[in-house]
C-alpha cells in the first residue's frame, strides 16, 4: 500500500483529525497520506469557516503529505454525491486505500450494511418512507434498521464504500474509530467536534469586536506612529494582545501545537467567515429571485420554491429556515439549496456532476514526502496554476473551475476583516510547499 486517501473538510482542523493522521502514520509508515479536501464551501451547505488555503496548510502541519481540493459541485452535494465524487477522484489519482472516521471499526459490518443499501427490498422501503415525508438520511436509517446510522458520520462512510463498490472495486478501506460526537456543541479537551470548535471561534469574534467595532486586527496591523491618541492606541494594543493570548490558550488544548499560533493569528486578523454576512446574501437573493427562477436551482423540487419565496419575507434568515424546515427538508438540505442559489448551481449542472466525475484535481499543499508523487500520471489533470487550468479542461471542467472560483470569492466577501475580502484569490495562489 503506497497511498492512503482521506476525504475530509477540516472545518477546521483539530486534534481529532491529527489523531487519524497520526494513527495512519504509525500503522502504515511508508504510505503517503493524501487528503481530498472540500474547498471554499462544505457539505453542510455554507462556506468553510477558514479559507481552503489555510486549512490545507494546517493539514500538512498536522500530518498529511498532500492536500487536493474536491470541486465545489461535489463538496456541496448530498451524502451520495459528495461520497461518489470523492471516491471517483480517489480512483482517478490511483490512490490505493481510503481511511475514514467511523463509529465502528468493523469493516465487515460496514460492507454488509452497504451491500444492503441497493437491494430492491431496501430501495422499496426507502421510497415508501420518503413518500411519507422523511428526509433521505432518516428514510435510509429506518429502511436499513440499524442503530449505527443514528450517528453522524456513518452514512458518509457507507456512501464511500457504496461508491467504491461501483467505481473502484479494488479500493481498500481503513476505518478509524471516532471517539467524539461530530455535532457535539461542547468542547472536549482531546477530540472536539467541528461544531464545537466553530462555535468557540465565533464566540471569540464577540470578544474581539469589543476591542474594535469594525474589524479584528493584531498589534502588527496598527500603525502607532501616526496615531493622534497614543494612550488610546496603547490601551487597544494591550487589549488585543491579551485577547490573542486568550485565544491561543483556548486553542492549545483542542488543535495541534504546530498550528495553534497560526490559527490564533488568522482569528485575530479576522480572516474567518462571519456567517451573518453570508446568510444576508442568501436572504437577499431569495427575495429578488422569482419562484419560476428558484425552481431551476439544485434540490428545489415539489413546489418548495413557493414556500421559500413566502418565507423569504421574514426579517431574519433564521426565521426563514424555521418556516421552511420539515421532516423532508432538513436544515442541511435547505442550506445546500441556499448555497446552490448563491453560487448559481442549477439542476442540469448537478445532473452532469452526478453522471461524470471530477474533471481535475487541484493541488493545494504538499511536503517533502509528497513531492515525488506529484510526478505521476493521473486520469485527470493535476492543476497547480489556476489561470492556465481552463486550457486543459473540457466544457464541464471549465464550469467546475468557474464555480470553484466564485465559491472562493463569495467566502472571501464574508470574512470579518474587510481588508481580507479581495476577490480572485484563487489566481494568486501557488500550492504551498511545506518542508
CSV table of C-alpha atoms in Angstrom, one decimal:
chain,number,residue,atom,x,y,z
A,1,UNK,CA,0.0,0.0,0.0
A,2,UNK,CA,1.7,3.2,-1.2
A,3,UNK,CA,-1.0,5.8,-0.8
A,4,UNK,CA,-3.9,6.3,1.6
A,5,UNK,CA,-6.7,8.8,0.8
A,6,UNK,CA,-8.6,10.8,3.5
A,7,UNK,CA,-11.8,12.5,2.4
A,8,UNK,CA,-12.1,15.5,4.6
A,9,UNK,CA,-13.3,19.1,5.2
A,10,UNK,CA,-11.1,20.1,8.1
A,11,UNK,CA,-13.7,22.8,9.1
A,12,UNK,CA,-11.5,23.5,10.9
A,13,UNK,CA,-8.5,21.2,11.6
A,14,UNK,CA,-8.4,19.9,15.2
A,15,UNK,CA,-6.9,17.1,17.4
A,16,UNK,CA,-9.4,14.5,16.2
A,17,UNK,CA,-8.1,15.0,12.6
A,18,UNK,CA,-4.5,14.9,13.8
A,19,UNK,CA,-5.3,11.6,15.7
A,20,UNK,CA,-6.4,10.0,12.5
A,21,UNK,CA,-3.4,11.1,10.5
A,22,UNK,CA,-1.0,10.0,13.4
A,23,UNK,CA,-2.7,6.6,13.6
A,24,UNK,CA,-2.2,6.1,9.9
A,25,UNK,CA,1.4,7.2,10.1
A,26,UNK,CA,2.1,4.7,12.9
A,27,UNK,CA,0.2,1.8,11.3
A,28,UNK,CA,1.3,2.4,7.7
A,29,UNK,CA,4.5,4.5,7.9
A,30,UNK,CA,5.5,4.1,4.3
A,31,UNK,CA,2.2,5.1,2.8
A,32,UNK,CA,1.6,8.7,1.7
A,33,UNK,CA,-1.4,10.4,3.3
A,34,UNK,CA,-3.4,12.2,0.6
A,35,UNK,CA,-6.2,14.4,1.7
A,36,UNK,CA,-9.2,15.1,-0.7
A,37,UNK,CA,-10.5,18.2,1.0
A,38,UNK,CA,-13.6,20.3,0.4
A,39,UNK,CA,-12.7,23.8,-0.8
A,40,UNK,CA,-14.4,27.1,0.0
A,41,UNK,CA,-17.8,25.5,0.6
A,42,UNK,CA,-18.6,22.4,2.7
A,43,UNK,CA,-21.3,19.8,2.7
A,44,UNK,CA,-23.3,21.5,5.5
A,45,UNK,CA,-24.2,24.0,2.8
A,46,UNK,CA,-22.2,27.1,3.7
A,47,UNK,CA,-18.7,28.5,3.4
A,48,UNK,CA,-16.0,26.8,5.4
A,49,UNK,CA,-15.1,28.9,8.4
A,50,UNK,CA,-11.4,29.4,7.2
A,51,UNK,CA,-10.0,29.5,3.6
A,52,UNK,CA,-9.0,26.3,1.9
A,53,UNK,CA,-5.5,27.7,1.7
A,54,UNK,CA,-5.2,28.0,5.5
A,55,UNK,CA,-6.9,24.6,6.1
A,56,UNK,CA,-4.6,22.9,3.6
A,57,UNK,CA,-1.5,24.3,5.3
A,58,UNK,CA,-2.8,23.1,8.7
A,59,UNK,CA,-3.5,19.7,7.3
A,60,UNK,CA,0.2,19.3,6.2
A,61,UNK,CA,1.4,20.6,9.6
A,62,UNK,CA,-1.0,18.2,11.2
A,63,UNK,CA,0.4,15.1,9.4
A,64,UNK,CA,-0.9,15.0,5.8
A,65,UNK,CA,1.6,14.7,2.9
A,66,UNK,CA,-0.6,16.1,0.1
A,67,UNK,CA,-3.9,18.1,0.0
A,68,UNK,CA,-6.1,18.1,-3.1
A,69,UNK,CA,-9.3,20.2,-3.4
A,70,UNK,CA,-12.6,18.5,-4.1
A,71,UNK,CA,-14.5,20.6,-6.5
A,72,UNK,CA,-17.4,22.6,-5.1
A,73,UNK,CA,-20.1,20.7,-7.1
A,74,UNK,CA,-19.2,17.6,-5.0
A,75,UNK,CA,-18.2,19.2,-1.7
A,76,UNK,CA,-21.6,20.9,-1.5
A,77,UNK,CA,-23.5,17.7,-2.5
A,78,UNK,CA,-25.7,15.3,-0.7
A,79,UNK,CA,-24.0,12.4,1.1
A,80,UNK,CA,-24.3,10.3,-2.0
A,81,UNK,CA,-23.0,13.0,-4.5
A,82,UNK,CA,-20.2,14.0,-2.0
A,83,UNK,CA,-19.1,10.4,-1.5
A,84,UNK,CA,-19.3,9.4,-5.1
A,85,UNK,CA,-17.4,12.5,-6.4
A,86,UNK,CA,-14.7,12.0,-3.8
A,87,UNK,CA,-14.3,8.3,-4.5
A,88,UNK,CA,-14.1,8.8,-8.3
A,89,UNK,CA,-11.3,11.3,-7.6
A,90,UNK,CA,-9.6,8.8,-5.4
A,91,UNK,CA,-9.7,6.4,-8.3
A,92,UNK,CA,-8.5,9.0,-10.9
A,93,UNK,CA,-5.5,9.7,-8.7
A,94,UNK,CA,-4.7,5.9,-8.3
A,95,UNK,CA,-4.9,6.0,-4.5
A,96,UNK,CA,-4.7,2.5,-3.0
A,97,UNK,CA,-6.8,2.8,0.1
A,98,UNK,CA,-9.3,5.0,1.9
A,99,UNK,CA,-9.3,5.9,5.6
A,100,UNK,CA,-12.3,7.5,7.2
A,101,UNK,CA,-13.7,8.1,10.7
A,102,UNK,CA,-16.4,5.8,11.7
A,103,UNK,CA,-18.5,4.9,14.8
A,104,UNK,CA,-17.4,1.3,14.2
A,105,UNK,CA,-14.1,0.0,13.0
A,106,UNK,CA,-15.7,-3.3,12.0
A,107,UNK,CA,-15.2,-3.2,8.2
A,108,UNK,CA,-17.2,-6.4,7.5
A,109,UNK,CA,-20.2,-4.9,9.2
A,110,UNK,CA,-19.9,-1.7,7.2
A,111,UNK,CA,-19.6,-3.5,3.9
A,112,UNK,CA,-22.5,-5.8,4.8
A,113,UNK,CA,-24.7,-2.8,5.5
A,114,UNK,CA,-23.5,-1.0,2.3
A,115,UNK,CA,-24.5,-4.0,0.2
A,116,UNK,CA,-28.0,-3.9,1.6
A,117,UNK,CA,-28.4,-0.2,0.6
A,118,UNK,CA,-29.0,-1.1,-3.1
A,119,UNK,CA,-31.1,-4.2,-2.5
A,120,UNK,CA,-34.5,-3.9,-4.2
A,121,UNK,CA,-36.3,-4.5,-0.9
A,122,UNK,CA,-34.3,-1.7,0.8
A,123,UNK,CA,-35.0,0.7,-2.0
A,124,UNK,CA,-38.7,-0.1,-2.0
A,125,UNK,CA,-39.0,0.6,1.8
A,126,UNK,CA,-36.8,3.7,1.3
A,127,UNK,CA,-39.1,5.2,-1.3
A,128,UNK,CA,-42.1,4.5,0.9
A,129,UNK,CA,-40.6,6.4,3.8
A,130,UNK,CA,-39.5,9.3,1.5
A,131,UNK,CA,-43.1,9.5,0.2
A,132,UNK,CA,-44.3,9.8,3.7
A,133,UNK,CA,-42.2,12.9,4.1
A,134,UNK,CA,-39.0,11.7,5.6
A,135,UNK,CA,-35.6,13.1,4.6
A,136,UNK,CA,-33.2,10.8,2.6
A,137,UNK,CA,-31.0,10.2,5.6
A,138,UNK,CA,-33.8,9.4,8.0
A,139,UNK,CA,-35.5,7.2,5.5
A,140,UNK,CA,-32.3,5.2,4.9
A,141,UNK,CA,-31.7,4.8,8.6
A,142,UNK,CA,-35.2,3.4,9.0
A,143,UNK,CA,-35.1,1.2,5.9
A,144,UNK,CA,-31.8,-0.4,6.9
A,145,UNK,CA,-33.0,-0.8,10.5
A,146,UNK,CA,-29.6,-0.3,12.1
A,147,UNK,CA,-28.7,1.8,15.1
A,148,UNK,CA,-25.3,2.6,13.7
A,149,UNK,CA,-26.8,5.0,11.2
A,150,UNK,CA,-28.1,7.2,14.0
A,151,UNK,CA,-24.5,8.5,14.3
A,152,UNK,CA,-23.5,11.4,12.1
A,153,UNK,CA,-20.6,10.2,10.0
A,154,UNK,CA,-21.9,6.7,9.5
A,155,UNK,CA,-23.9,7.5,6.4
A,156,UNK,CA,-21.0,9.2,4.7
A,157,UNK,CA,-18.7,6.2,5.4
A,158,UNK,CA,-21.3,3.9,3.9
A,159,UNK,CA,-21.6,6.1,0.8
A,160,UNK,CA,-17.8,5.9,0.4
A,161,UNK,CA,-17.9,2.2,0.4
A,162,UNK,CA,-21.1,2.2,-1.8
A,163,UNK,CA,-19.3,4.3,-4.4
A,164,UNK,CA,-16.2,2.3,-4.1
A,165,UNK,CA,-18.0,-1.0,-4.9
A,166,UNK,CA,-19.4,0.6,-8.1
A,167,UNK,CA,-16.5,2.7,-9.3
A,168,UNK,CA,-13.3,1.3,-7.6
A,169,UNK,CA,-13.8,-2.3,-6.5
A,170,UNK,CA,-10.1,-2.8,-5.7
A,171,UNK,CA,-10.0,0.1,-3.2
A,172,UNK,CA,-9.1,-0.9,0.3
A,173,UNK,CA,-10.7,0.6,3.4
A,174,UNK,CA,-9.2,1.6,6.8
A,175,UNK,CA,-11.9,2.8,9.2
A,176,UNK,CA,-10.6,4.7,12.2
A,177,UNK,CA,-12.9,4.6,15.3
A,178,UNK,CA,-14.4,8.0,16.1
A,179,UNK,CA,-14.3,9.0,19.8
A,180,UNK,CA,-16.3,12.2,19.7
A,181,UNK,CA,-19.7,13.3,18.5
A,182,UNK,CA,-19.4,15.2,15.2
A,183,UNK,CA,-22.2,17.6,16.2
A,184,UNK,CA,-21.5,18.0,19.9
A,185,UNK,CA,-21.7,21.7,20.7
A,186,UNK,CA,-19.5,21.3,23.8
A,187,UNK,CA,-15.7,21.5,23.7
A,188,UNK,CA,-13.9,18.3,24.8
A,189,UNK,CA,-10.2,18.5,25.6
A,190,UNK,CA,-8.9,15.7,23.5
A,191,UNK,CA,-11.1,15.4,20.4
A,192,UNK,CA,-13.6,18.3,20.0
A,193,UNK,CA,-16.2,18.2,17.3
A,194,UNK,CA,-16.0,20.6,14.4
A,195,UNK,CA,-19.3,22.1,15.5
A,196,UNK,CA,-17.9,22.9,18.9
A,197,UNK,CA,-14.8,24.5,17.6
A,198,UNK,CA,-16.7,26.7,15.1
A,199,UNK,CA,-18.9,27.8,17.9
A,200,UNK,CA,-15.9,28.7,20.0
A,201,UNK,CA,-14.3,30.6,17.2
A,202,UNK,CA,-17.5,32.5,16.5
A,203,UNK,CA,-17.8,33.4,20.2
A,204,UNK,CA,-14.2,34.7,20.1
A,205,UNK,CA,-15.4,37.2,17.5
A,206,UNK,CA,-17.7,38.8,20.1
A,207,UNK,CA,-14.8,39.5,22.4
A,208,UNK,CA,-12.6,40.7,19.5
A,209,UNK,CA,-15.2,43.1,18.2
A,210,UNK,CA,-15.4,44.7,21.7
A,211,UNK,CA,-11.9,45.9,21.0
A,212,UNK,CA,-12.6,47.1,17.5
A,213,UNK,CA,-16.1,47.8,16.2
A,214,UNK,CA,-15.3,47.3,12.6
A,215,UNK,CA,-12.9,44.5,12.2
A,216,UNK,CA,-10.3,42.4,14.1
A,217,UNK,CA,-6.7,43.2,14.0
A,218,UNK,CA,-3.5,42.1,15.7
A,219,UNK,CA,-0.9,44.6,17.0
A,220,UNK,CA,1.0,44.3,13.7
A,221,UNK,CA,-1.9,45.9,11.8
A,222,UNK,CA,-2.0,49.1,13.9
A,223,UNK,CA,0.3,52.0,13.0
A,224,UNK,CA,1.2,53.7,16.3
A,225,UNK,CA,3.4,56.3,14.6
A,226,UNK,CA,0.5,58.2,13.0
A,227,UNK,CA,-1.9,57.8,15.9
A,228,UNK,CA,-3.3,61.1,17.3
A,229,UNK,CA,-4.0,59.4,20.6
A,230,UNK,CA,-1.1,57.3,21.7
A,231,UNK,CA,-2.7,56.5,25.1
A,232,UNK,CA,-5.8,55.1,23.4
A,233,UNK,CA,-3.7,53.2,20.9
A,234,UNK,CA,-1.6,51.6,23.7
A,235,UNK,CA,-4.8,50.6,25.5
A,236,UNK,CA,-6.1,49.0,22.3
A,237,UNK,CA,-2.8,47.1,21.8
A,238,UNK,CA,-2.9,45.9,25.3
A,239,UNK,CA,-6.4,44.6,24.9
A,240,UNK,CA,-5.7,43.0,21.6
A,241,UNK,CA,-2.5,41.3,22.9
A,242,UNK,CA,-4.5,40.0,25.9
A,243,UNK,CA,-7.2,38.7,23.6
A,244,UNK,CA,-4.6,37.0,21.4
A,245,UNK,CA,-3.2,35.2,24.4
A,246,UNK,CA,-6.7,34.2,25.5
A,247,UNK,CA,-7.5,32.8,22.0
A,248,UNK,CA,-4.2,30.9,21.9
A,249,UNK,CA,-4.8,29.5,25.4
A,250,UNK,CA,-8.2,28.2,24.3
A,251,UNK,CA,-7.0,26.7,21.1
A,252,UNK,CA,-3.9,24.9,22.5
A,253,UNK,CA,-5.9,22.1,24.1
A,254,UNK,CA,-8.0,21.4,21.0
A,255,UNK,CA,-5.8,21.9,18.0
A,256,UNK,CA,-2.3,20.6,17.4
A,257,UNK,CA,0.5,22.8,18.8
A,258,UNK,CA,2.0,23.0,15.3
A,259,UNK,CA,-0.9,25.2,14.1
A,260,UNK,CA,-2.1,26.9,17.3
A,261,UNK,CA,-0.1,30.1,16.7
A,262,UNK,CA,-1.1,30.3,13.0
A,263,UNK,CA,-4.8,29.8,13.8
A,264,UNK,CA,-4.6,32.4,16.5
A,265,UNK,CA,-3.2,34.9,14.1
A,266,UNK,CA,-5.8,34.1,11.5
A,267,UNK,CA,-8.6,34.6,14.0
A,268,UNK,CA,-7.1,37.8,15.4
A,269,UNK,CA,-6.8,39.2,11.9
A,270,UNK,CA,-10.5,38.5,11.2
A,271,UNK,CA,-9.7,36.1,8.3
A,272,UNK,CA,-12.6,33.8,9.0
A,273,UNK,CA,-16.2,33.8,8.0
A,274,UNK,CA,-18.9,36.0,9.5
A,275,UNK,CA,-21.9,33.8,8.8
A,276,UNK,CA,-24.3,36.7,9.3
A,277,UNK,CA,-22.8,38.3,6.2
A,278,UNK,CA,-23.2,35.1,4.2
A,279,UNK,CA,-26.8,34.4,5.2
A,280,UNK,CA,-27.7,38.1,4.4
A,281,UNK,CA,-26.5,37.3,0.9
A,282,UNK,CA,-28.7,34.2,0.7
A,283,UNK,CA,-31.7,36.2,2.1
A,284,UNK,CA,-31.2,39.0,-0.4
A,285,UNK,CA,-31.1,36.6,-3.4
A,286,UNK,CA,-34.1,34.7,-2.1
A,287,UNK,CA,-36.2,37.9,-2.1
A,288,UNK,CA,-35.1,39.0,-5.6
A,289,UNK,CA,-35.4,35.6,-7.3
A,290,UNK,CA,-38.8,34.6,-8.7
A,291,UNK,CA,-40.4,31.3,-7.9
A,292,UNK,CA,-40.0,30.4,-11.5
A,293,UNK,CA,-36.3,31.0,-11.3
A,294,UNK,CA,-35.9,29.2,-8.0
A,295,UNK,CA,-37.3,26.1,-9.5
A,296,UNK,CA,-34.2,25.7,-11.7
A,297,UNK,CA,-31.7,25.6,-8.9
A,298,UNK,CA,-30.3,22.4,-7.3
A,299,UNK,CA,-32.7,20.5,-4.9
A,300,UNK,CA,-35.6,22.8,-5.4
A,301,UNK,CA,-38.5,20.4,-6.0
A,302,UNK,CA,-42.1,19.5,-5.2
A,303,UNK,CA,-43.1,23.2,-5.3
A,304,UNK,CA,-40.9,24.2,-2.3
A,305,UNK,CA,-39.9,27.3,-4.3
A,306,UNK,CA,-43.3,28.8,-3.4
A,307,UNK,CA,-42.8,28.3,0.4
A,308,UNK,CA,-39.2,29.5,0.0
A,309,UNK,CA,-40.3,32.8,-1.6
A,310,UNK,CA,-43.0,33.4,1.0
A,311,UNK,CA,-40.6,32.6,3.9
A,312,UNK,CA,-38.0,34.9,2.5
A,313,UNK,CA,-40.2,37.8,3.6
A,314,UNK,CA,-39.3,37.0,7.2
A,315,UNK,CA,-37.0,39.6,8.9
A,316,UNK,CA,-34.1,37.1,9.6
A,317,UNK,CA,-32.7,34.1,7.8
A,318,UNK,CA,-33.0,32.0,11.0
A,319,UNK,CA,-36.8,32.6,10.9
A,320,UNK,CA,-36.8,31.8,7.1
A,321,UNK,CA,-35.3,28.4,7.8
A,322,UNK,CA,-37.6,27.7,10.7
A,323,UNK,CA,-40.6,28.4,8.5
A,324,UNK,CA,-39.4,26.1,5.7
A,325,UNK,CA,-37.9,23.2,7.7
A,326,UNK,CA,-39.8,19.9,7.8
A,327,UNK,CA,-39.1,16.2,8.1
A,328,UNK,CA,-38.4,16.1,4.4
A,329,UNK,CA,-36.4,19.3,4.2
A,330,UNK,CA,-33.7,19.2,6.9
A,331,UNK,CA,-31.6,22.2,7.8
A,332,UNK,CA,-28.6,20.7,5.9
A,333,UNK,CA,-30.7,20.3,2.7
A,334,UNK,CA,-32.1,23.8,3.0
A,335,UNK,CA,-28.6,25.2,3.5
A,336,UNK,CA,-27.4,23.4,0.4
A,337,UNK,CA,-30.3,24.9,-1.6
A,338,UNK,CA,-29.3,28.3,-0.4
A,339,UNK,CA,-25.7,27.7,-1.5
A,340,UNK,CA,-26.9,26.5,-4.9
A,341,UNK,CA,-28.9,29.7,-5.3
A,342,UNK,CA,-25.9,31.8,-4.2
A,343,UNK,CA,-23.5,30.1,-6.5
A,344,UNK,CA,-25.9,29.8,-9.4
A,345,UNK,CA,-25.7,26.0,-9.4
A,346,UNK,CA,-28.7,24.7,-11.4
A,347,UNK,CA,-30.2,21.2,-11.6
A,348,UNK,CA,-28.8,20.4,-15.1
A,349,UNK,CA,-25.3,21.1,-13.8
A,350,UNK,CA,-25.8,18.9,-10.8
A,351,UNK,CA,-27.0,16.2,-13.1
A,352,UNK,CA,-23.8,16.5,-15.1
A,353,UNK,CA,-21.8,16.2,-11.9
A,354,UNK,CA,-23.7,13.0,-11.0
A,355,UNK,CA,-23.1,11.4,-14.4
A,356,UNK,CA,-19.5,12.5,-14.7
A,357,UNK,CA,-16.6,12.6,-12.3
A,358,UNK,CA,-14.4,15.5,-11.0
A,359,UNK,CA,-12.7,16.8,-14.1
A,360,UNK,CA,-9.5,17.9,-12.4
A,361,UNK,CA,-7.6,17.6,-9.1
A,362,UNK,CA,-6.3,20.9,-7.7
A,363,UNK,CA,-3.1,20.7,-5.7
A,364,UNK,CA,-3.3,22.9,-2.5
A,365,UNK,CA,-0.3,21.9,-0.4
A,366,UNK,CA,2.4,19.2,-0.1
A,367,UNK,CA,5.5,18.3,1.8
A,368,UNK,CA,8.8,16.6,1.0
A,369,UNK,CA,7.2,13.1,1.2
A,370,UNK,CA,4.6,14.2,-1.3
A,371,UNK,CA,6.9,15.8,-3.9
A,372,UNK,CA,7.7,12.5,-5.7
A,373,UNK,CA,4.1,11.5,-6.0
A,374,UNK,CA,3.3,14.7,-8.0
A,375,UNK,CA,5.3,13.5,-10.9
A,376,UNK,CA,3.0,10.5,-11.5
A,377,UNK,CA,0.5,10.3,-14.4
A,378,UNK,CA,-3.2,10.5,-13.4
A,379,UNK,CA,-6.5,10.0,-15.1
A,380,UNK,CA,-7.4,13.7,-14.7
A,381,UNK,CA,-5.2,16.9,-14.8
A,382,UNK,CA,-3.4,17.8,-11.6
A,383,UNK,CA,-3.8,21.6,-11.5
A,384,UNK,CA,-1.1,23.7,-10.0
A,385,UNK,CA,-1.6,27.0,-11.9
A,386,UNK,CA,-5.2,28.1,-11.7
A,387,UNK,CA,-5.1,30.7,-14.5
A,388,UNK,CA,-3.9,28.1,-17.0
A,389,UNK,CA,-6.3,25.4,-15.9
A,390,UNK,CA,-9.2,26.1,-18.3
A,391,UNK,CA,-6.9,25.4,-21.3
A,392,UNK,CA,-6.6,21.8,-20.1
A,393,UNK,CA,-10.3,21.2,-19.4
A,394,UNK,CA,-13.4,20.3,-21.3
A,395,UNK,CA,-16.6,22.3,-21.0
A,396,UNK,CA,-17.8,20.7,-17.8
A,397,UNK,CA,-14.3,21.1,-16.3
A,398,UNK,CA,-14.3,24.8,-17.2
A,399,UNK,CA,-17.7,25.2,-15.5
A,400,UNK,CA,-16.4,23.5,-12.3
A,401,UNK,CA,-13.4,25.8,-12.4
A,402,UNK,CA,-15.8,28.9,-12.6
A,403,UNK,CA,-17.9,27.6,-9.7
A,404,UNK,CA,-14.8,27.0,-7.6
A,405,UNK,CA,-13.5,30.5,-8.3
A,406,UNK,CA,-16.9,32.0,-7.4
A,407,UNK,CA,-17.1,29.9,-4.2
A,408,UNK,CA,-13.8,31.3,-3.0
A,409,UNK,CA,-14.8,34.9,-4.0
A,410,UNK,CA,-18.1,34.6,-2.0
A,411,UNK,CA,-16.4,33.1,1.0
A,412,UNK,CA,-13.8,35.9,1.0
A,413,UNK,CA,-16.6,38.5,0.8
A,414,UNK,CA,-18.0,37.1,4.1
A,415,UNK,CA,-14.8,37.5,6.2
A,416,UNK,CA,-14.9,39.6,9.3
A,417,UNK,CA,-12.0,41.8,8.3
A,418,UNK,CA,-12.9,43.9,5.2
A,419,UNK,CA,-9.2,44.1,4.2
A,420,UNK,CA,-9.3,40.3,3.6
A,421,UNK,CA,-12.3,40.4,1.3
A,422,UNK,CA,-10.3,40.6,-2.0
A,423,UNK,CA,-11.7,38.6,-4.9
A,424,UNK,CA,-9.9,36.2,-7.3
A,425,UNK,CA,-7.5,34.9,-4.6
A,426,UNK,CA,-7.5,31.6,-6.5
A,427,UNK,CA,-5.5,33.2,-9.2
A,428,UNK,CA,-2.8,34.5,-6.8
A,429,UNK,CA,-2.3,31.2,-5.0
A,430,UNK,CA,0.6,28.9,-5.5
A,431,UNK,CA,0.5,25.4,-3.9
A,432,UNK,CA,2.2,25.5,-0.5
A,433,UNK,CA,5.3,23.5,-0.2
A,434,UNK,CA,5.9,22.9,3.5
A,435,UNK,CA,9.2,21.3,4.4
